[in-house]
Coordinates of C-alpha atoms and ligand atoms in Angstrom, one line a residue:
M190 CA -113.7 -65.1 -91.0
T191 CA -115.6 -63.7 -88.1
A192 CA -116.7 -65.6 -84.9
D193 CA -120.5 -65.6 -86.6
S194 CA -119.8 -66.6 -90.3
K195 CA -120.9 -70.5 -89.4
L196 CA -123.4 -69.7 -87.7
S197 CA -126.9 -70.5 -90.2
L198 CA -129.8 -72.3 -90.5
P199 CA -130.9 -75.1 -92.8
K200 CA -133.2 -73.9 -96.0
D201 CA -136.8 -75.2 -94.8
F202 CA -136.4 -73.3 -91.5
V203 CA -140.1 -71.9 -91.2
W204 CA -140.2 -68.6 -89.9
G205 CA -142.7 -65.6 -89.5
Y206 CA -145.2 -64.1 -87.3
A207 CA -148.0 -65.1 -84.3
T208 CA -151.3 -63.7 -82.9
A209 CA -154.0 -64.6 -80.9
S210 CA -157.7 -64.2 -81.8
Y211 CA -159.4 -62.0 -79.8
Q212 CA -156.4 -59.6 -79.8
I213 CA -156.7 -58.8 -83.4
E214 CA -160.0 -60.0 -84.7
G215 CA -162.5 -57.6 -83.3
A216 CA -166.2 -58.3 -84.4
A217 CA -166.6 -59.8 -81.7
N218 CA -170.5 -59.7 -82.1
E219 CA -170.6 -60.5 -85.3
D220 CA -171.4 -64.0 -87.9
G221 CA -172.8 -65.6 -84.6
R222 CA -169.8 -65.0 -82.7
G223 CA -170.2 -65.7 -78.5
P224 CA -169.1 -64.6 -76.0
S225 CA -165.4 -65.7 -74.5
I226 CA -163.9 -65.1 -71.1
W227 CA -162.6 -62.2 -72.0
D228 CA -165.4 -60.4 -74.0
T229 CA -167.2 -59.9 -70.3
F230 CA -163.6 -59.7 -67.7
C231 CA -163.0 -56.8 -70.4
K232 CA -166.5 -54.9 -69.4
I233 CA -165.1 -55.3 -65.1
P234 CA -164.2 -51.8 -65.1
G235 CA -160.2 -51.6 -63.5
K236 CA -159.6 -54.3 -64.9
I237 CA -157.6 -53.2 -68.5
A238 CA -155.8 -50.5 -68.2
D239 CA -157.3 -48.5 -70.3
G240 CA -160.4 -49.5 -70.0
S241 CA -160.9 -50.8 -73.1
S242 CA -161.6 -54.6 -75.0
G243 CA -161.0 -56.5 -78.4
D244 CA -164.5 -55.8 -79.7
V245 CA -162.6 -54.0 -82.7
A246 CA -159.2 -54.4 -82.1
C247 CA -157.1 -54.8 -85.0
D248 CA -160.7 -55.7 -86.7
A249 CA -158.4 -58.4 -88.4
Y250 CA -161.5 -60.3 -89.2
H251 CA -162.2 -58.2 -92.1
R252 CA -158.6 -57.6 -93.6
T253 CA -157.4 -60.8 -94.1
Q254 CA -156.6 -60.3 -97.2
E255 CA -154.8 -57.2 -96.3
D256 CA -153.0 -59.1 -93.6
V257 CA -152.1 -62.2 -96.0
A258 CA -149.9 -59.5 -98.2
L259 CA -148.1 -57.7 -95.6
L260 CA -147.0 -60.9 -94.4
K261 CA -146.2 -61.5 -98.1
S262 CA -144.6 -58.0 -98.3
Y263 CA -142.4 -59.7 -94.6
G264 CA -141.3 -62.5 -96.7
A265 CA -143.0 -64.5 -94.2
K266 CA -143.0 -68.5 -94.9
A267 CA -145.2 -69.3 -91.9
Y268 CA -148.7 -67.6 -89.8
R269 CA -149.2 -68.2 -86.6
F270 CA -152.7 -67.1 -85.3
S271 CA -155.7 -68.5 -83.4
I272 CA -159.4 -70.1 -83.1
S273 CA -161.8 -68.0 -81.6
W274 CA -163.4 -71.4 -80.1
S275 CA -167.3 -69.4 -79.4
R276 CA -166.5 -68.1 -83.7
V277 CA -166.8 -71.7 -84.5
I278 CA -168.6 -73.6 -81.3
P279 CA -171.0 -70.4 -80.0
L280 CA -171.8 -72.1 -76.6
G281 CA -168.8 -73.7 -76.9
G282 CA -170.0 -77.5 -75.5
R283 CA -170.2 -80.8 -77.3
N284 CA -173.5 -80.6 -77.6
D285 CA -174.0 -77.4 -79.1
P286 CA -174.8 -76.5 -82.4
V287 CA -171.3 -75.2 -84.9
N288 CA -172.0 -71.8 -86.5
P289 CA -170.8 -72.1 -90.4
A290 CA -169.4 -68.6 -90.2
G291 CA -166.8 -68.8 -88.1
I292 CA -165.4 -72.4 -89.9
K293 CA -165.9 -70.4 -93.3
F294 CA -164.2 -67.3 -92.0
Y295 CA -160.9 -69.3 -90.7
Q296 CA -161.1 -71.7 -93.7
D297 CA -160.7 -68.6 -95.7
Y298 CA -157.9 -67.3 -93.7
V299 CA -156.4 -70.7 -94.3
D300 CA -156.7 -71.2 -98.1
E301 CA -155.0 -67.1 -98.9
L302 CA -152.5 -68.1 -96.9
L303 CA -151.6 -70.6 -99.1
A304 CA -152.5 -69.2 -102.5
N305 CA -149.2 -66.8 -101.4
G306 CA -146.7 -69.7 -99.8
I307 CA -147.1 -69.5 -96.2
T308 CA -148.0 -72.0 -93.8
P309 CA -150.3 -72.0 -91.3
F310 CA -149.7 -72.6 -88.0
V311 CA -152.7 -72.9 -86.2
T312 CA -153.5 -72.3 -82.5
L313 CA -157.1 -74.3 -80.5
F314 CA -157.3 -71.9 -77.7
H315 CA -155.0 -68.7 -76.9
W316 CA -157.2 -68.0 -73.5
D317 CA -160.5 -67.5 -75.4
L318 CA -162.6 -69.9 -73.1
P319 CA -166.2 -69.5 -74.2
Q320 CA -168.3 -67.9 -72.0
A321 CA -170.5 -70.7 -71.8
L322 CA -169.3 -72.8 -71.0
H323 CA -168.0 -70.9 -67.8
E324 CA -171.5 -70.3 -67.0
R325 CA -172.4 -74.0 -67.1
Y326 CA -170.2 -76.2 -65.6
L327 CA -166.6 -73.3 -64.1
G328 CA -164.5 -73.7 -67.6
F329 CA -161.0 -75.7 -66.4
L330 CA -162.1 -76.6 -63.1
N331 CA -164.4 -78.7 -64.4
K332 CA -162.2 -81.7 -65.1
N333 CA -164.1 -84.4 -67.2
E334 CA -166.3 -81.3 -68.7
F335 CA -163.8 -79.4 -70.0
A336 CA -161.4 -82.1 -71.9
S337 CA -164.9 -83.8 -73.6
D338 CA -165.8 -80.4 -74.2
F339 CA -162.5 -79.3 -75.8
E340 CA -161.3 -82.5 -78.0
H341 CA -164.9 -82.1 -79.6
Y342 CA -164.0 -78.3 -80.1
A343 CA -160.8 -79.5 -81.3
R344 CA -162.1 -82.9 -84.0
V345 CA -164.5 -79.8 -85.0
C346 CA -161.1 -77.9 -86.6
F347 CA -159.0 -81.1 -87.5
E348 CA -162.6 -82.1 -89.9
A349 CA -163.1 -78.5 -90.7
L350 CA -159.1 -77.9 -91.6
P351 CA -157.9 -80.6 -93.2
K352 CA -154.7 -78.0 -95.1
V353 CA -153.2 -77.5 -91.8
K354 CA -150.7 -79.8 -90.4
N355 CA -149.5 -77.7 -88.0
W356 CA -151.4 -77.3 -84.8
I357 CA -150.9 -76.0 -81.4
T358 CA -153.5 -77.3 -78.5
F359 CA -152.8 -74.5 -76.0
N360 CA -150.8 -71.3 -75.6
E361 CA -149.1 -71.1 -72.2
P362 CA -151.3 -73.2 -70.1
W363 CA -149.5 -71.4 -66.7
C364 CA -150.7 -67.9 -67.8
S365 CA -154.6 -69.9 -68.0
A366 CA -153.4 -71.4 -65.0
V367 CA -152.5 -68.4 -63.0
L368 CA -152.9 -65.7 -64.0
G369 CA -156.7 -66.4 -64.5
Y370 CA -157.5 -68.5 -61.3
N371 CA -154.6 -67.8 -59.0
V372 CA -153.6 -63.9 -59.2
G373 CA -156.7 -63.1 -61.3
A374 CA -155.1 -60.6 -63.5
F375 CA -156.8 -62.8 -66.6
A376 CA -159.9 -63.9 -67.6
P377 CA -162.0 -64.9 -65.5
G378 CA -159.5 -63.6 -62.3
R379 CA -160.3 -66.1 -60.0
T380 CA -158.5 -65.3 -56.6
S381 CA -158.4 -65.4 -52.6
D382 CA -157.9 -62.0 -52.8
R383 CA -161.6 -60.9 -52.2
S384 CA -160.9 -57.3 -53.5
K385 CA -160.4 -58.6 -57.1
S386 CA -163.2 -61.2 -57.2
K387 CA -166.4 -62.3 -55.1
E388 CA -165.1 -66.1 -55.9
G389 CA -161.8 -68.4 -56.1
D390 CA -159.0 -70.1 -54.1
S391 CA -155.8 -69.5 -54.6
T392 CA -154.0 -72.1 -53.3
T393 CA -156.0 -74.4 -55.8
E394 CA -157.9 -73.2 -58.4
H395 CA -154.8 -72.8 -60.7
L396 CA -153.6 -76.4 -60.2
I397 CA -156.8 -78.0 -60.9
V398 CA -157.2 -75.9 -64.0
G399 CA -153.9 -77.0 -65.2
H400 CA -154.2 -80.4 -64.7
S401 CA -157.6 -80.1 -67.1
I402 CA -155.9 -78.5 -69.7
L403 CA -153.5 -81.2 -70.1
L404 CA -156.0 -83.7 -70.2
G405 CA -157.5 -81.8 -73.0
H406 CA -154.6 -81.2 -74.6
A407 CA -153.5 -85.1 -74.8
R408 CA -157.8 -86.4 -75.8
A409 CA -157.5 -83.4 -78.7
V410 CA -153.5 -84.8 -79.8
K411 CA -155.3 -88.5 -79.0
A412 CA -157.9 -87.3 -81.6
Y413 CA -155.4 -86.3 -83.8
R414 CA -153.2 -88.7 -83.4
D415 CA -156.1 -91.9 -84.2
D416 CA -158.2 -89.7 -86.7
F417 CA -156.7 -87.3 -88.8
K418 CA -152.9 -87.8 -88.7
S419 CA -152.2 -90.7 -90.9
Q420 CA -154.7 -88.5 -93.8
T421 CA -152.6 -84.9 -93.4
G422 CA -149.7 -86.3 -91.8
G423 CA -149.6 -83.1 -89.7
Q424 CA -147.9 -82.4 -86.1
I425 CA -149.9 -81.3 -82.8
G426 CA -148.2 -79.8 -80.0
I427 CA -148.9 -77.4 -77.3
T428 CA -147.2 -74.0 -76.8
L429 CA -145.7 -73.2 -73.2
N430 CA -144.6 -70.0 -72.1
G431 CA -140.8 -69.8 -69.8
D432 CA -138.2 -67.9 -68.7
W433 CA -134.5 -68.0 -68.2
T434 CA -133.3 -68.0 -64.9
E435 CA -129.8 -66.4 -62.9
P436 CA -128.8 -66.5 -59.5
W437 CA -129.0 -63.9 -57.7
D438 CA -126.4 -65.0 -55.9
P439 CA -123.7 -67.5 -57.9
S440 CA -122.3 -68.5 -55.2
D441 CA -125.4 -69.8 -53.3
P442 CA -125.9 -72.7 -53.9
L443 CA -129.7 -72.0 -52.3
D444 CA -129.8 -69.3 -55.5
I445 CA -129.0 -71.7 -58.2
A446 CA -131.1 -74.6 -56.9
A447 CA -134.2 -72.1 -56.3
C448 CA -133.6 -71.2 -60.2
E449 CA -134.3 -74.5 -61.5
R450 CA -137.1 -74.5 -59.1
K451 CA -138.7 -71.7 -61.0
L452 CA -138.3 -73.7 -64.2
E453 CA -139.5 -76.4 -62.8
F454 CA -143.3 -74.6 -62.0
A455 CA -142.8 -72.7 -64.9
I456 CA -142.2 -75.3 -67.7
S457 CA -142.2 -78.9 -65.7
W458 CA -145.0 -78.7 -64.3
F459 CA -147.0 -78.5 -68.0
A460 CA -143.6 -80.4 -69.3
D461 CA -143.1 -82.9 -67.4
P462 CA -146.2 -84.6 -67.7
I463 CA -146.1 -84.4 -71.1
Y464 CA -142.6 -86.2 -72.0
F465 CA -142.0 -88.8 -69.2
G466 CA -146.7 -88.7 -67.4
D467 CA -146.1 -87.1 -64.5
Y468 CA -145.8 -84.0 -62.2
P469 CA -141.4 -82.8 -60.9
A470 CA -140.8 -83.8 -57.6
S471 CA -140.0 -79.8 -56.7
M472 CA -143.8 -79.0 -56.9
R473 CA -145.4 -82.2 -55.3
T474 CA -143.0 -81.4 -52.4
Q475 CA -144.1 -77.8 -52.2
Y476 CA -148.5 -79.0 -53.2
G477 CA -148.8 -82.2 -51.5
S478 CA -152.4 -83.3 -51.8
R479 CA -153.0 -80.1 -53.1
L480 CA -151.7 -80.5 -56.6
P481 CA -154.0 -83.5 -58.3
T482 CA -152.8 -87.2 -59.3
F483 CA -152.9 -88.5 -62.9
T484 CA -154.7 -92.2 -63.3
P485 CA -152.6 -94.6 -64.8
E486 CA -154.8 -94.1 -67.9
E487 CA -154.9 -90.2 -68.1
S488 CA -150.8 -90.7 -67.5
A489 CA -150.0 -93.1 -70.0
L490 CA -152.2 -90.5 -72.0
I491 CA -150.6 -87.8 -71.5
K492 CA -147.3 -89.2 -71.7
G493 CA -145.8 -88.7 -75.1
S494 CA -148.5 -86.3 -76.3
N495 CA -146.1 -83.7 -78.1
D496 CA -145.1 -84.1 -81.9
F497 CA -143.2 -81.0 -81.1
Y498 CA -142.6 -78.3 -78.5
G499 CA -143.9 -75.3 -79.1
M500 CA -141.6 -72.5 -76.6
N501 CA -142.8 -68.9 -75.9
H502 CA -140.1 -67.0 -74.9
Y503 CA -139.4 -63.3 -73.7
T504 CA -137.2 -62.7 -71.0
A505 CA -135.1 -63.7 -67.5
N506 CA -135.1 -63.4 -64.5
Y507 CA -132.7 -63.4 -61.1
I508 CA -133.7 -65.9 -58.6
K509 CA -133.1 -65.3 -54.5
H510 CA -133.9 -68.2 -52.6
R511 CA -136.8 -67.5 -49.7
D512 CA -135.9 -68.9 -46.2
T513 CA -139.0 -69.0 -44.7
P514 CA -141.8 -71.8 -45.6
P515 CA -144.2 -71.0 -48.7
A516 CA -146.8 -69.5 -48.9
D517 CA -150.3 -70.9 -49.6
D518 CA -150.7 -69.3 -53.0
D519 CA -147.5 -69.5 -53.5
V520 CA -146.9 -70.4 -57.4
A521 CA -143.5 -69.9 -58.1
G522 CA -141.3 -72.2 -55.3
N523 CA -141.2 -70.4 -52.7
L524 CA -138.6 -67.7 -54.4
D525 CA -138.1 -64.1 -55.0
M526 CA -137.8 -63.1 -58.4
S527 CA -136.0 -59.5 -59.9
F528 CA -134.4 -57.7 -62.2
E529 CA -130.7 -57.1 -60.1
N530 CA -128.7 -59.2 -59.0
K531 CA -126.7 -59.0 -55.7
L532 CA -124.2 -56.5 -57.2
G533 CA -127.2 -54.7 -58.5
E534 CA -126.6 -55.1 -62.1
S535 CA -129.6 -55.0 -64.4
I536 CA -130.4 -58.2 -66.7
G537 CA -131.6 -55.8 -69.5
P538 CA -132.7 -52.8 -70.7
E539 CA -136.4 -52.0 -69.3
T540 CA -139.0 -52.3 -71.6
Q541 CA -142.6 -51.0 -71.9
S542 CA -143.9 -54.2 -70.0
V543 CA -143.1 -54.7 -66.2
W544 CA -142.0 -58.2 -66.4
L545 CA -139.7 -57.7 -70.0
R546 CA -136.5 -56.7 -70.1
P547 CA -134.4 -58.4 -72.8
H548 CA -131.4 -60.9 -72.0
P549 CA -131.0 -62.8 -75.2
E550 CA -128.1 -65.4 -73.4
G551 CA -131.5 -67.0 -71.7
F552 CA -133.2 -67.3 -74.7
R553 CA -129.9 -70.0 -76.1
K554 CA -129.3 -71.0 -72.0
L555 CA -133.1 -72.0 -72.1
L556 CA -133.5 -74.0 -75.1
I557 CA -130.3 -76.3 -74.0
W558 CA -132.2 -76.8 -70.6
L559 CA -135.2 -77.6 -72.8
S560 CA -133.5 -79.5 -74.8
E561 CA -131.0 -81.3 -72.8
R562 CA -134.1 -82.1 -70.0
Y563 CA -136.7 -83.5 -73.0
G564 CA -134.8 -85.8 -74.9
K565 CA -133.6 -82.7 -78.0
P566 CA -137.7 -82.8 -78.5
T567 CA -138.1 -81.0 -81.9
I568 CA -138.8 -76.9 -80.7
Y569 CA -140.7 -74.3 -83.1
V570 CA -141.0 -71.0 -81.0
T571 CA -143.9 -70.3 -81.2
E572 CA -143.4 -66.7 -80.2
N573 CA -140.5 -64.6 -79.3
G574 CA -140.3 -61.1 -79.5
T575 CA -141.1 -57.3 -77.1
S576 CA -142.3 -54.3 -76.0
V577 CA -140.6 -51.0 -76.1
K578 CA -140.5 -48.4 -73.2
D579 CA -143.0 -45.5 -74.0
E580 CA -143.6 -46.1 -77.6
H581 CA -146.6 -45.4 -77.7
L582 CA -146.3 -41.2 -76.3
R583 CA -144.5 -41.4 -80.0
T584 CA -145.8 -39.5 -82.6
G585 CA -144.7 -39.7 -86.2
E586 CA -141.8 -41.2 -88.2
E587 CA -140.5 -42.3 -84.9
R588 CA -143.2 -44.5 -84.3
L589 CA -141.3 -46.8 -86.8
R590 CA -137.7 -46.7 -85.4
D591 CA -138.5 -49.3 -82.8
E592 CA -134.7 -49.9 -82.4
L593 CA -135.0 -51.8 -79.2
R594 CA -137.0 -53.7 -80.8
C595 CA -134.8 -54.4 -84.0
E596 CA -131.6 -54.9 -81.5
Y597 CA -134.0 -57.4 -79.4
F598 CA -134.3 -59.7 -82.9
R599 CA -130.9 -59.2 -84.0
T600 CA -130.1 -60.4 -80.4
Y601 CA -132.1 -63.1 -79.8
I602 CA -132.4 -65.0 -83.6
E603 CA -128.7 -65.3 -83.6
A604 CA -128.9 -66.4 -79.8
M605 CA -131.3 -69.9 -81.1
T606 CA -129.1 -70.4 -83.7
K607 CA -126.0 -70.2 -82.0
A608 CA -128.2 -73.3 -79.6
R609 CA -128.8 -75.2 -82.8
C610 CA -125.6 -75.0 -84.2
E611 CA -123.4 -75.3 -81.7
S612 CA -125.8 -77.0 -79.0
G613 CA -127.2 -79.6 -81.4
V614 CA -131.0 -78.1 -80.3
D615 CA -133.6 -79.3 -82.8
V616 CA -135.3 -75.8 -83.3
R617 CA -136.9 -75.7 -86.8
G618 CA -138.6 -72.7 -86.3
Y619 CA -139.2 -68.9 -85.1
F620 CA -142.4 -66.6 -84.5
A621 CA -141.9 -62.9 -84.1
W622 CA -144.5 -61.7 -81.5
S623 CA -146.9 -60.4 -83.0
L624 CA -147.3 -59.2 -86.7
M625 CA -148.7 -56.2 -85.6
D626 CA -150.0 -54.1 -82.5
N627 CA -152.8 -55.3 -81.7
F628 CA -154.8 -55.8 -77.8
E629 CA -152.5 -57.0 -75.1
W630 CA -154.7 -58.1 -72.7
A631 CA -154.9 -56.2 -69.3
E632 CA -152.5 -54.1 -71.1
G633 CA -155.2 -53.1 -73.3
Y634 CA -153.6 -51.1 -76.7
V635 CA -151.4 -49.1 -74.6
T636 CA -148.0 -51.9 -74.7
R637 CA -147.1 -52.8 -78.3
F638 CA -145.6 -55.8 -79.4
G639 CA -145.7 -55.3 -83.1
V640 CA -143.4 -55.1 -86.0
T641 CA -146.2 -53.4 -88.1
Y642 CA -147.5 -50.0 -86.1
T643 CA -151.8 -49.7 -85.9
D644 CA -153.2 -47.1 -86.1
Y645 CA -156.0 -47.3 -83.8
E646 CA -157.6 -43.6 -84.0
N647 CA -157.1 -44.2 -88.0
G648 CA -159.2 -47.5 -89.1
Q649 CA -156.4 -49.9 -87.6
K650 CA -154.1 -48.6 -90.9
R651 CA -151.1 -50.6 -90.6
T652 CA -147.3 -49.3 -91.3
P653 CA -144.3 -51.6 -91.2
K654 CA -141.5 -50.8 -88.2
Q655 CA -138.5 -51.0 -88.8
S656 CA -138.0 -54.4 -87.1
A657 CA -139.7 -55.8 -90.0
Y658 CA -137.0 -55.1 -92.0
V659 CA -134.7 -56.7 -89.4
V660 CA -136.4 -59.7 -89.1
R661 CA -137.0 -60.8 -92.7
E662 CA -132.6 -59.3 -92.7
M663 CA -131.8 -62.0 -90.2
F664 CA -133.3 -64.9 -92.3
D665 CA -132.1 -64.2 -95.4
K666 CA -128.4 -64.0 -94.3
L667 CA -128.8 -67.5 -91.6
I668 CA -131.0 -69.4 -93.9
E669 CA -128.7 -71.6 -96.2
K670 CA -129.6 -71.0 -100.0
E671 CA -128.8 -74.2 -100.9
Ligands
GBH723 C1 -147.1 -63.6 -74.5 O1 -147.4 -64.4 -73.1 C2 -149.1 -63.9 -75.0 O2 -148.9 -65.7 -75.6 C3 -149.4 -63.1 -76.2 O3 -150.6 -63.3 -76.0 C4 -148.6 -61.8 -75.8 O4 -149.4 -60.9 -76.5 C5 -147.3 -61.8 -75.2 O5 -146.5 -62.6 -74.6 C6 -147.2 -60.3 -74.8 O6 -147.0 -60.0 -73.1 O7 -148.5 -61.2 -64.7 O8 -146.2 -59.9 -63.7 O9 -146.7 -62.0 -63.3 C7 -146.4 -63.9 -72.5 C8 -145.5 -64.6 -71.2 C9 -146.6 -64.6 -69.5 C10 -145.7 -62.3 -70.2 C11 -146.8 -64.3 -68.0 C12 -146.8 -61.6 -68.9 C13 -147.5 -62.2 -66.9 C14 -146.3 -61.5 -65.2 N1 -146.2 -63.9 -70.3 N2 -146.3 -62.5 -67.7 S1 -147.0 -61.3 -64.7

């Protein structure tokens, strides 16, 4: 018996691929869709690496059948996609008209998936806030307006898509908050750095945004539980991003403490309110009154608002504590992140993404950390994947031989299986990011994450890469037959 032969996943383990509306749909101005903050952001020169936008993207809006057939050919049991809020409610608000064509598009998508035996996991919000809500009241910066509008939008979706049994409220609120309102690298691009933005306050706005998103999440979950869940028997949760941390100097207790602090600033910022009802003490200590407080009613509403934990995970960092006081715009917990430790060892090989180096052991460790901290929640891995260095420079068949990505999926899927089998982590599903190369936000189309090659020059033609076969082989091997 080999060491790994005892590793397996249960028969009902769910796996498949993930995407997001603005990254794949295109058809930005069709059938009544209103603009989102990403449409606006992409028009500002210098914000997107290749000057591109999601106007056309993978043209998925016109390729429902083709893409579902692709998923089926990959053996996928499930598909995670997101709804474009401004396709469904072009102006976004609770008193604004609903767009029937937008609703129909997603209904048809769900029907096509189900007809092919693929279970939909639907994200309500993957960063594409209706532009009109940004203009009307600055979006997330207005807690009460935002939460009310989000709850209404969520209700419209629950009502229109009763066949969907798996809902995700928000994708990676950390990114909306920090990249959108502190660093300014993502829409709407607000930051204190006046060379990047005329408006913004990196010392407070991300914290307000995080608070609003938690409230919006909790309001949507309550609406679902009160008025929809009993009829459909579905489940709902939030998806949080989080990278693993290792101490830069493992013999320094301050680096070890900084690792924990980094996890709290990235993950527990959102997960602690959801599981415990309040922000982590480390954030309160650093931010003081800049971090909003929950009213008792808000705390009660948010606490317990996850049926499952959606986990997006990609990489790991070495963490070194700082001896100086935290900067006012700090978001990490007053520490330095690096891909090299004190001995100069790299945490993993380079990829095309400056923030991503594969380190599968970190996936196993983070699954265990989450499971222990949050009382063994049910976990769905809602994203995991990698770019490949210089993949965009390859030609011909070489574009399909994505060995680094193959190895990434082999080792990460195995690491997840170990966390389940050896440590009892209740992980029940896995979605690889991504079904196909797509609009990689501020990196435009240069960086590719797909198991499918998208030929943007030739009508968005899709061709499977090697990794699509590897993911399938892994799950064929690991999932128990009986
Ligand atoms: C996911 O985020 C997204 O959900 C998905 O839409 C995206 O396509 C995919 O990853 C691949 O990027 O600006 O240097 O501070 C992944 C988690 C966290 C990765 C924030 C980029 C930015 C680091 N992201 N991180 S930096």
